[in-house]
Every structure is written in C-alpha cells, then in structure tokens.
Short mmCIF file of C-alpha atoms and ligand atoms in Angstrom, two decimals:
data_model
loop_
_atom_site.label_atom_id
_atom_site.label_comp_id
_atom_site.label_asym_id
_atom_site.label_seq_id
_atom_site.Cartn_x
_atom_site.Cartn_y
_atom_site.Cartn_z
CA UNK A 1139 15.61 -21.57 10.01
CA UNK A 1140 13.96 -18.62 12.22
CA UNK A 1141 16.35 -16.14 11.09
CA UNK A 1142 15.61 -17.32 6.94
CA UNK A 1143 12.16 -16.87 7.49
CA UNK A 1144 11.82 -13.64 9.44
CA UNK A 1145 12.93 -11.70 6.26
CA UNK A 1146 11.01 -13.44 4.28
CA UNK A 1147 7.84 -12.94 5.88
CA UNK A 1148 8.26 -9.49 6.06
CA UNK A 1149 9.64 -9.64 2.68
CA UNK A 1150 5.96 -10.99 1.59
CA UNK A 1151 3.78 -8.43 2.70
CA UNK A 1152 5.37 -5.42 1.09
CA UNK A 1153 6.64 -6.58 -1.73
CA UNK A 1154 4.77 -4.65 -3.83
CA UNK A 1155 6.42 -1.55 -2.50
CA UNK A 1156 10.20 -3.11 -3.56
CA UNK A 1157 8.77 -2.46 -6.85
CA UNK A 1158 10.55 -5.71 -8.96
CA UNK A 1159 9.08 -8.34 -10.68
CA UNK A 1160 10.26 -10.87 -8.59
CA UNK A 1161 8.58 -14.20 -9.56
CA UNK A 1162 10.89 -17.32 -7.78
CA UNK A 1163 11.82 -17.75 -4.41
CA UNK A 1164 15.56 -17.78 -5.67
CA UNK A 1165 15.55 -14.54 -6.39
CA UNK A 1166 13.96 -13.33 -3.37
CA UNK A 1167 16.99 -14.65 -1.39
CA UNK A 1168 18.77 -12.49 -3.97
CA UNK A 1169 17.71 -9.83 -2.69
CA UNK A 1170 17.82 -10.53 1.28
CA UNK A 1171 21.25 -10.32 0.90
CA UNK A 1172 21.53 -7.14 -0.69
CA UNK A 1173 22.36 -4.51 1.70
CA UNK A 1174 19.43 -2.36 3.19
CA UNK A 1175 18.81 1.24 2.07
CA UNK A 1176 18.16 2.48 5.20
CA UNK A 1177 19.79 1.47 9.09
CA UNK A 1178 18.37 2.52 11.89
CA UNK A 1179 20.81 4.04 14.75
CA UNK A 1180 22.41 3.39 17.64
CA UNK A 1181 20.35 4.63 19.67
CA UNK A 1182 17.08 4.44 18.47
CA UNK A 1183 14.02 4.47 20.49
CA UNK A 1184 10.68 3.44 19.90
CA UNK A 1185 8.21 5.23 17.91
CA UNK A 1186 5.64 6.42 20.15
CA UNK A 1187 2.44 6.35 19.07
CA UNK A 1188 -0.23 8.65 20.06
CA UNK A 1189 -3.09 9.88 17.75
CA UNK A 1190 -1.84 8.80 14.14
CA UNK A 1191 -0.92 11.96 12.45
CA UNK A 1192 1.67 12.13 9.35
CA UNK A 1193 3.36 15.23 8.07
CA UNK A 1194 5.63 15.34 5.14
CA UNK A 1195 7.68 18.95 5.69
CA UNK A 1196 9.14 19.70 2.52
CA UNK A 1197 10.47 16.40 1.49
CA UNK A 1198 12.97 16.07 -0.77
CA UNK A 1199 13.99 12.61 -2.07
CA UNK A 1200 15.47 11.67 -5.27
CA UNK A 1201 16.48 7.51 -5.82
CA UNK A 1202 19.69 8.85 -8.21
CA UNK A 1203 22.16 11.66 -7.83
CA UNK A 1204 20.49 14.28 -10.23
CA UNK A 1205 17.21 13.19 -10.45
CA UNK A 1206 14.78 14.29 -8.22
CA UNK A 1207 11.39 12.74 -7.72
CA UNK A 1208 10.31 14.78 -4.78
CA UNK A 1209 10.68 18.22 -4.56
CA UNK A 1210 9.69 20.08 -1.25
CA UNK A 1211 6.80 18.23 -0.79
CA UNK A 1212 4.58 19.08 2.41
CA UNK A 1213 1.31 17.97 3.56
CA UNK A 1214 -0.48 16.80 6.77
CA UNK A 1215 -2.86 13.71 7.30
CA UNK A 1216 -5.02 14.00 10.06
CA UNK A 1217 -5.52 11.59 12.55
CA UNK A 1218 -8.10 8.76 11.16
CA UNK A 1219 -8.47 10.99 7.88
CA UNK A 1220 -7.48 9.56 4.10
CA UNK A 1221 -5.60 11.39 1.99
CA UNK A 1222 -5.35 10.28 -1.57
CA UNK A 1223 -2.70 10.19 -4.07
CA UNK A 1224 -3.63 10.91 -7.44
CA UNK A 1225 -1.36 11.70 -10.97
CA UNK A 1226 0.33 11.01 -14.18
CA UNK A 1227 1.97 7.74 -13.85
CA UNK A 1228 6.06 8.23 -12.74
CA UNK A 1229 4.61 11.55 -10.52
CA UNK A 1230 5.90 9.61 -7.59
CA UNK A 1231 2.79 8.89 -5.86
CA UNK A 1232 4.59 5.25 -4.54
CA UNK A 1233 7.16 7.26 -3.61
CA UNK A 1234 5.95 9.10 -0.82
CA UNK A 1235 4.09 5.87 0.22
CA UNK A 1236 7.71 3.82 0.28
CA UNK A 1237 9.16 6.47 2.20
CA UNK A 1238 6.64 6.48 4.34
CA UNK A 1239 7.35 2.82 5.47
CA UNK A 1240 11.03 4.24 5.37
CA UNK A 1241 12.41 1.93 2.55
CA UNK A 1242 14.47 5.12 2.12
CA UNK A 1243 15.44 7.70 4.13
CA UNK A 1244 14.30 11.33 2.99
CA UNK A 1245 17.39 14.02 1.78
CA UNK A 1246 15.75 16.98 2.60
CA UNK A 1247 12.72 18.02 4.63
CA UNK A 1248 11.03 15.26 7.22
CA UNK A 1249 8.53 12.72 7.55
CA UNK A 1250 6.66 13.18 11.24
CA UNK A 1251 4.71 10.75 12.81
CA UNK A 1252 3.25 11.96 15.66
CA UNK A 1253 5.28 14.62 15.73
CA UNK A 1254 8.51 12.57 15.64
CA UNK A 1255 11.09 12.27 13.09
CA UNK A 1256 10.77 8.68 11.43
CA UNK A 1257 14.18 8.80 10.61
CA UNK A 1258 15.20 8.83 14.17
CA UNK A 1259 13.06 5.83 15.65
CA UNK A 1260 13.58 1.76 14.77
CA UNK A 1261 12.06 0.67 11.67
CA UNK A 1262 10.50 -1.91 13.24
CA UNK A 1263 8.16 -0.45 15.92
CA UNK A 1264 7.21 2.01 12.82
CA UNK A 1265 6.65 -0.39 10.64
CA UNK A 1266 4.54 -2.31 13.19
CA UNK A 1267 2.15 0.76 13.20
CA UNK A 1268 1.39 0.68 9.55
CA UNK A 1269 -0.40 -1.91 7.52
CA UNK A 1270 0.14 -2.05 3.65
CA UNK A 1271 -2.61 -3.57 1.32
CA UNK A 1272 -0.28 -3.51 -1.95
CA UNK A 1273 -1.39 -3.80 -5.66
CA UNK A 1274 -0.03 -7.38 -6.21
CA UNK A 1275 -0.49 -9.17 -3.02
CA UNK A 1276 2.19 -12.53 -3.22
CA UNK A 1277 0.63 -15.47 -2.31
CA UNK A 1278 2.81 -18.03 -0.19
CA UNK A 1279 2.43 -21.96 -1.12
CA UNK A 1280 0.64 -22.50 1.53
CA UNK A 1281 -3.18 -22.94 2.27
CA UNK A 1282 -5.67 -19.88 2.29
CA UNK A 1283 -6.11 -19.79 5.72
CA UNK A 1284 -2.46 -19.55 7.01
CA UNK A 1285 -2.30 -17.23 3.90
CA UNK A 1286 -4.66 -14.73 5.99
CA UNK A 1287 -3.27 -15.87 9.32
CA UNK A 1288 0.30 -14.45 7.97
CA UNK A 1289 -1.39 -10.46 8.76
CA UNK A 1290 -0.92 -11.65 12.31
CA UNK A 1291 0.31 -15.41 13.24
CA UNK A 1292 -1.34 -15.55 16.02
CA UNK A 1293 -4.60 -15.45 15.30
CA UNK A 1294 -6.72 -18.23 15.84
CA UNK A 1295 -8.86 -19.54 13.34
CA UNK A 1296 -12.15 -18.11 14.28
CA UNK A 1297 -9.76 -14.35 13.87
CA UNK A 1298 -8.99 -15.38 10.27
CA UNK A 1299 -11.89 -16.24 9.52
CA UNK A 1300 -13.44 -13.15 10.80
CA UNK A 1301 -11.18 -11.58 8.97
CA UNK A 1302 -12.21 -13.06 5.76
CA UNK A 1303 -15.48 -12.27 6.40
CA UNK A 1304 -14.68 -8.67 6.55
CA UNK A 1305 -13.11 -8.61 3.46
CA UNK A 1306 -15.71 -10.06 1.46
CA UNK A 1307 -13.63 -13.66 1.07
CA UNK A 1308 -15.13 -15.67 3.13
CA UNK A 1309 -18.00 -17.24 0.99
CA UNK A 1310 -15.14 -17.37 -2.17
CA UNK A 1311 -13.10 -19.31 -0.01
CA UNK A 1312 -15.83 -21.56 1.37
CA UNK A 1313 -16.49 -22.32 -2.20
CA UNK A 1314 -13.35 -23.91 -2.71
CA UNK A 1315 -12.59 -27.51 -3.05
CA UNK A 1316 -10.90 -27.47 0.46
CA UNK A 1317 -12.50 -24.79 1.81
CA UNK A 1318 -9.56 -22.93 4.58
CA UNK A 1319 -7.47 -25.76 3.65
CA UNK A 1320 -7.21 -25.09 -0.41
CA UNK A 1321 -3.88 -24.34 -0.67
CA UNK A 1322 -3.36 -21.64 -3.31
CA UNK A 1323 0.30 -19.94 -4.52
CA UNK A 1324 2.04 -20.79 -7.60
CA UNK A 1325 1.73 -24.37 -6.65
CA UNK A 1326 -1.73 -24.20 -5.55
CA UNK A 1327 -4.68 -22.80 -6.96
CA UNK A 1328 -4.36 -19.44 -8.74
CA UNK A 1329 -6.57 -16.34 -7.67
CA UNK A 1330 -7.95 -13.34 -9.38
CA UNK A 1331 -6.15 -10.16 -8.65
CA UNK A 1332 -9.64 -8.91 -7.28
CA UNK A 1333 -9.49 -12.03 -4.71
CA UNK A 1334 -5.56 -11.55 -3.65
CA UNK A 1335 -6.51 -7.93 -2.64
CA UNK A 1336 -9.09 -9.11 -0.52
CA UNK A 1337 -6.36 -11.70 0.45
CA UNK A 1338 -4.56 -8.46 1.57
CA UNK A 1339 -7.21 -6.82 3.24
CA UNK A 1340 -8.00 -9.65 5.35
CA UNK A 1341 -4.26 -9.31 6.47
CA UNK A 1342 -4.57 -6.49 7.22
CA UNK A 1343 -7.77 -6.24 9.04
CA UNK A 1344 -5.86 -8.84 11.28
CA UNK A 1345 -3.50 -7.08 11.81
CA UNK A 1346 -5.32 -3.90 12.44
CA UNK A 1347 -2.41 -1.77 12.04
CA UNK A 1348 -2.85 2.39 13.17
CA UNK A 1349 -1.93 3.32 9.92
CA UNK A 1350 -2.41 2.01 6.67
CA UNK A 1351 -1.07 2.51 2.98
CA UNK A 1352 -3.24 1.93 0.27
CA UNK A 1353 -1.99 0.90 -3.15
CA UNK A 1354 -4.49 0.79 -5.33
CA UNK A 1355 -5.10 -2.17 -8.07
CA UNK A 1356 -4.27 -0.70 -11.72
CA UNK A 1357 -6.05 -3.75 -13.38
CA UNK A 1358 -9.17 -2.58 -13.36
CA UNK A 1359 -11.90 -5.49 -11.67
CA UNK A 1360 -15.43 -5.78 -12.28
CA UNK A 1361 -17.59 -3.33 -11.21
CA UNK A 1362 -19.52 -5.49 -8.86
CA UNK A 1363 -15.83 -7.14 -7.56
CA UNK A 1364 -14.51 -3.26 -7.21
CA UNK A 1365 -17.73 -2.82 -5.25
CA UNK A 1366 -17.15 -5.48 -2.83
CA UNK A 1367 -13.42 -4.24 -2.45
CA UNK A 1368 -14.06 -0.78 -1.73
CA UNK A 1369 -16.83 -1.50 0.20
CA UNK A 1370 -14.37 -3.59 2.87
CA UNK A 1371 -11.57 -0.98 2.61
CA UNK A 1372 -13.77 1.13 3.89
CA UNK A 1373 -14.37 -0.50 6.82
CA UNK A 1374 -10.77 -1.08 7.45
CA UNK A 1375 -9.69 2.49 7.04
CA UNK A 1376 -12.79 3.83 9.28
CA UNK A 1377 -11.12 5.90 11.71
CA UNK A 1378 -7.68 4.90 10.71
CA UNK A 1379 -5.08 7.20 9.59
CA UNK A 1380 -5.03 6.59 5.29
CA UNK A 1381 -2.98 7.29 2.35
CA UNK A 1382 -4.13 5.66 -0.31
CA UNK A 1383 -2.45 5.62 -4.13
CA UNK A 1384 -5.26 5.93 -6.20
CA UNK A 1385 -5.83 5.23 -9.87
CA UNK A 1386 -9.38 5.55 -9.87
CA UNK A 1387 -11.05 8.85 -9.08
CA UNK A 1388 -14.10 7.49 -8.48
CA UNK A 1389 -12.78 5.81 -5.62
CA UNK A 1390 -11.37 8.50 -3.53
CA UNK A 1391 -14.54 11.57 -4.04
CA UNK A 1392 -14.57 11.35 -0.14
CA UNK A 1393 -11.15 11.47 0.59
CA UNK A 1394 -10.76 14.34 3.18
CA UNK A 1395 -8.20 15.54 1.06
CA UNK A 1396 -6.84 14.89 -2.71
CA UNK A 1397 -3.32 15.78 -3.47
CA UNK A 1398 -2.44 15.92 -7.51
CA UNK A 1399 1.09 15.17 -8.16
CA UNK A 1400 2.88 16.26 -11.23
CA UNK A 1401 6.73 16.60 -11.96
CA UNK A 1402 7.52 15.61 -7.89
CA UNK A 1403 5.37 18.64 -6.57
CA UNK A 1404 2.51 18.54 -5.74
CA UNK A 1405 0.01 20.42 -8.55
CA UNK A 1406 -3.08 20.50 -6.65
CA UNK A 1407 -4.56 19.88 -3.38
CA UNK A 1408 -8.40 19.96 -1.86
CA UNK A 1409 -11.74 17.69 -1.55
CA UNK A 1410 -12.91 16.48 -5.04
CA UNK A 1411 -15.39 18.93 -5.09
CA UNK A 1412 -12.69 22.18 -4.56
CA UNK A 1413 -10.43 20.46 -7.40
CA UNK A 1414 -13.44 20.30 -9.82
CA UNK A 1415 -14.34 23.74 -9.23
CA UNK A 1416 -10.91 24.53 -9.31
CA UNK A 1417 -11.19 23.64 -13.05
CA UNK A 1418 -7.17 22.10 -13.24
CA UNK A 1419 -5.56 19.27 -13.52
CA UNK A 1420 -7.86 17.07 -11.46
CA UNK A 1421 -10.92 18.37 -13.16
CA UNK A 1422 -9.18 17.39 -16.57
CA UNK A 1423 -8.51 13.99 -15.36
CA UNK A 1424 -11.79 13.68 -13.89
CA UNK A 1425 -14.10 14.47 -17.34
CA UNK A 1426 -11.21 12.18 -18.89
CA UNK A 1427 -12.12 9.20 -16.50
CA UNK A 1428 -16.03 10.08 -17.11
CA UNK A 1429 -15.62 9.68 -20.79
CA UNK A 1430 -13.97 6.43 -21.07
CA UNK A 1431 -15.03 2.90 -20.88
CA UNK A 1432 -14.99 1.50 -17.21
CA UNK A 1433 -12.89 -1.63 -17.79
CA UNK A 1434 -10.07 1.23 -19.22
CA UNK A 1435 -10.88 3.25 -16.80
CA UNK A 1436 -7.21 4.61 -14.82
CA UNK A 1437 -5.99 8.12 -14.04
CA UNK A 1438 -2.61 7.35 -15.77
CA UNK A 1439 -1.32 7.69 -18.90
CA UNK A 1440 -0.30 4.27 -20.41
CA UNK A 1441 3.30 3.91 -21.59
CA UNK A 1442 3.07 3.43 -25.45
CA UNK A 1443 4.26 0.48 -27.40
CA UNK A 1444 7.13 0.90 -29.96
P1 ATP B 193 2.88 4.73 -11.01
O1 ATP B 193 1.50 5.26 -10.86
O2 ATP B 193 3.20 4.38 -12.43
O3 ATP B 193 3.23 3.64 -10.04
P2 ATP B 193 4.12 6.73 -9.38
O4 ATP B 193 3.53 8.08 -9.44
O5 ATP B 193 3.77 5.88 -8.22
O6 ATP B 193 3.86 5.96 -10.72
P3 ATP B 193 6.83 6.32 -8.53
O7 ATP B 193 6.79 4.83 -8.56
O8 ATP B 193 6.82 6.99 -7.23
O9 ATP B 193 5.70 6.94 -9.45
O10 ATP B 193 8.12 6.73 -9.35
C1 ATP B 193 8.52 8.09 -9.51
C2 ATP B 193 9.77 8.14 -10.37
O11 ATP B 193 10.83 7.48 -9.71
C3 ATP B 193 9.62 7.47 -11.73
O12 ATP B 193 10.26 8.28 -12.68
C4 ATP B 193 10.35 6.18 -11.57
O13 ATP B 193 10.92 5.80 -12.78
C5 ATP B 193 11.41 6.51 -10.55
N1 ATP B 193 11.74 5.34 -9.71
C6 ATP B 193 10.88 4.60 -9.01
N2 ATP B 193 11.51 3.63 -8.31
C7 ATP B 193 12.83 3.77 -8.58
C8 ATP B 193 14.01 3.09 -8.17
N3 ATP B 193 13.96 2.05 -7.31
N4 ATP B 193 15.19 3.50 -8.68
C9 ATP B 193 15.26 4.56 -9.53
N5 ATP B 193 14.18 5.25 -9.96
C10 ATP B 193 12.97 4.87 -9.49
#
C-alpha cells in the first residue's frame, strides 16, 4: 500500500507540470506505470545545496526528434532573486520550468544548481529542494486540512494552519461547514481556482522548499482574489530563489529580471523598466495588456476556434 501511494503523492503535487488532462484516478495509475523519462545513475550523489543559484548554459531540449523547443538557452537566477517567464503561448516557458524539476533531461547545454550538474545528482534530493505552486492544483478526496498537511505530512495542525493563514485561506476555510474537517475533491466540496492556488501555496509554505517554481493561473481571478494571491506569494518567495511562468505582466514589474521567450530563444531579457524602454517585444505586450479588459487580461495569444 506504501509503495501505491508514494507515487501518487508525488504524482499530486506536480501534476500540473505532466501537462495532461488527467481527471480519474484510473488513469493516473495509467500513467505510474509508464516508464520514466529520466533515471538517475548509478552512482548518484546528493545534490548539495548551498546558496540557491540556477544557471541554464545553453540548453538545448526538444520533446521530438526535429523539433526543437529550446535553443541555446542561457541565463542565471541569483540566489533568493525571481526571474520571470514571459511569451507567446507554445514559447516554452513550462519548458524550462519542467526541466528544471528534471522531468527531462536536457540534450545540449546544462542546468546548474549550485554549480552542479542536475543531471548528475538523484532526482529526489533535487526535487526535495524545490517547491512547485502549479496552475491547477489537484485536490485529493480528502479533508482541507490533510489537503494542506500533504506540502509536508508531518506537520502538526497548528503548522497547517499557520500555513493557511499565510496564504490567505484560513478565514475561507473557517467559513466552511466543517471548518479543517470539510472535505473537498471531486467528492467533496468544489473550490474556486483562486482558492486551490492558495491550496498550493499553503503547501508550499509548509514545505518551505529553497527553490520554488511558479506557474502562474491563466484564468484570470478577481482583482481583489489576485490581490490576496500575489500578496502571499510574495511572502513565500521573499528571499527564495524564483522562477515564476507568468501570464500577467502586471504581476512580475519587480522581477529582478524578465526573460521574453519567442521561437525557443530567448527574445529579450532585463527589469520591466529596461524592456519598456527597450521599446520590443515586451513593450508591445505590455501597451497590449494595458489596453484590454482585466478579466481578459493574459500575455498569450489565444488559440482560435475553427
Ligand atoms: P503556454 O503558455 O501555452 O503553457 P509555454 O510557453 O509554456 O506555453 P511549453 O508548454 O513549454 O510552452 O511548450 C513549448 C512547445 O512544446 C509547444 O509547441 C508544445 O506544443 C510543445 N510541447 C509541450 N509539451 C510537450 C510534450 N509533452 N510532447 C511534445 N511536445 C510538447
């Protein structure tokens, strides 16, 4: 029973970044048993961890023979700074956020942690550095409070609900019609998207992870709900090494640094104020996102209906 659920639970918290639309359990077990893109080898070692600094050095990647989504792509993340993601949808922005976590392993150039390769150390003491808050956080069928507990199991209960209060949740969930105990999942009660992320960013904040991956929401929330949001995040990402996927510019205008993707390379790169000035790609994105309604509001081009 240990060994079923192991995969599972790690199975929950990033499955965002596996990218399918997943929506039963049965097909989730599909999937365990589909053999993993990347091993780890023989002789492994640990990652160690000193400061928290990333560096993609001319990374190459594509998921089919042929097709390349990254091409040479290099940049550097400070320790405790955010970097953010920004382009045309397909630019592959989750890319370099999946290989990151090493759901693949690069084909040219190298990711750098610390200076070491993260090809060359165990996936799981990498993956134990980074934290992922993903656009659709899945919801277990369980109650709210082991829902939060999952970013770390053992927590206590005063942790989780800590936790929640960090994130903004905790009055939601007290509101309830079994407070902690409401269970909630697709046999429970249903939350808003705006509520799962905080849902995910109460994980997270338990388990306070060195790293952390930010996948932005593309639903766009209320104003005063996208308040709230980025008003935790940022208190979760103080001082912690960030790359966030944004779709909303207005979101990332203190980002230490902005990187515009287009075609696999990347187009652009500076503080929002340097790409305005710059007058590009960002700045035409930028007056787009200005000029349209809020609750449209994304920096993406939206695939057209036939
Ligand atoms: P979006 O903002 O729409 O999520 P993105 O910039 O994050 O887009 P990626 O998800 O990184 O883009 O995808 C980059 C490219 O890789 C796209 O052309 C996409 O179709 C392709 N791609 C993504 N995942 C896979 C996969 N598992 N297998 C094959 N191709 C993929």
């Amino acid at each position: 029973i240990i060994q079923l659920y192991t995969p599972l639970n790690w199975f929950g918290t990033y499955y965002r970044m596996i990218q399918s639309a997943f929506v039963d359990m049965e097909s989730m077990f599909d999937l365990l048993t589909e053999e993993k893109e990347v091993k780890d080898d023989v002789n492994a070692g640990d990652l160690s961890f000193t400061e928290g600094r990333v560096d993609f050095q001319n990374v190459c990647f594509s998921y089919t023979a042929g097709k390349e989504i990254l091409s040479e792509v290099s940049f550097t993340v400070m320790p405790g700074q955010t970097v953010a993601l920004v382009g045309p949808s397909g630019s592959g922005k989750s890319t370099i956020v999946r290989l990151l976590f090493r759901f693949y392993d690069v084909q040219g150039g190298c990711i750098l942690i610390d200076g070491q390769d993260i090809s060359k150390v165990r996936q799981n003491s990498l993956r134990s550095y980074i934290g992922v808050v993903p656009q659709d956080t899945v919801l277990f069928n369980d109650n709210i409070r082991e829902n939060i507990r999952y970013g770390r199991i053992s927590a206590s209960d005063q942790e989780v609900e800590e936790a929640a209060v960090a994130a903004d949740i905790h009055h939601k969930i007290l509101s309830l019609p079994d407070g902690y105990a409401t269970e909630v999942g697709e046999r429970g009660l249903k939350l808003s998207g705006g509520e799962k992320q905080r849902v995910a960013i109460a994980r997270t904040i338990l388990k306070s992870p060195r790293i952390i991956l930010l996948d932005e929401a593309t639903s766009a929330l209320d104003s005063q709900t996208e308040r709230n949001i980025q008003a935790s995040l940022a208190k979760v990402c103080a001082n912690h090494t960030t790359l966030v996927v944004a779709h909303r510019l207005s979101t990332i205008i203190c980002s230490n640094q902005i990187l515009v993707l287009q075609d696999g390379q990347i187009a652009e790169r500076g503080r929002h104020e340097e790409l305005l000035a710059m007058g590009g790609l960002y700045a035409a994105m930028w007056l787009k996102q200005q000029q349209t309604p809020e609750s449209e509001v994304s920096t993406e081009e939206q695939p057209q209906e036939p």
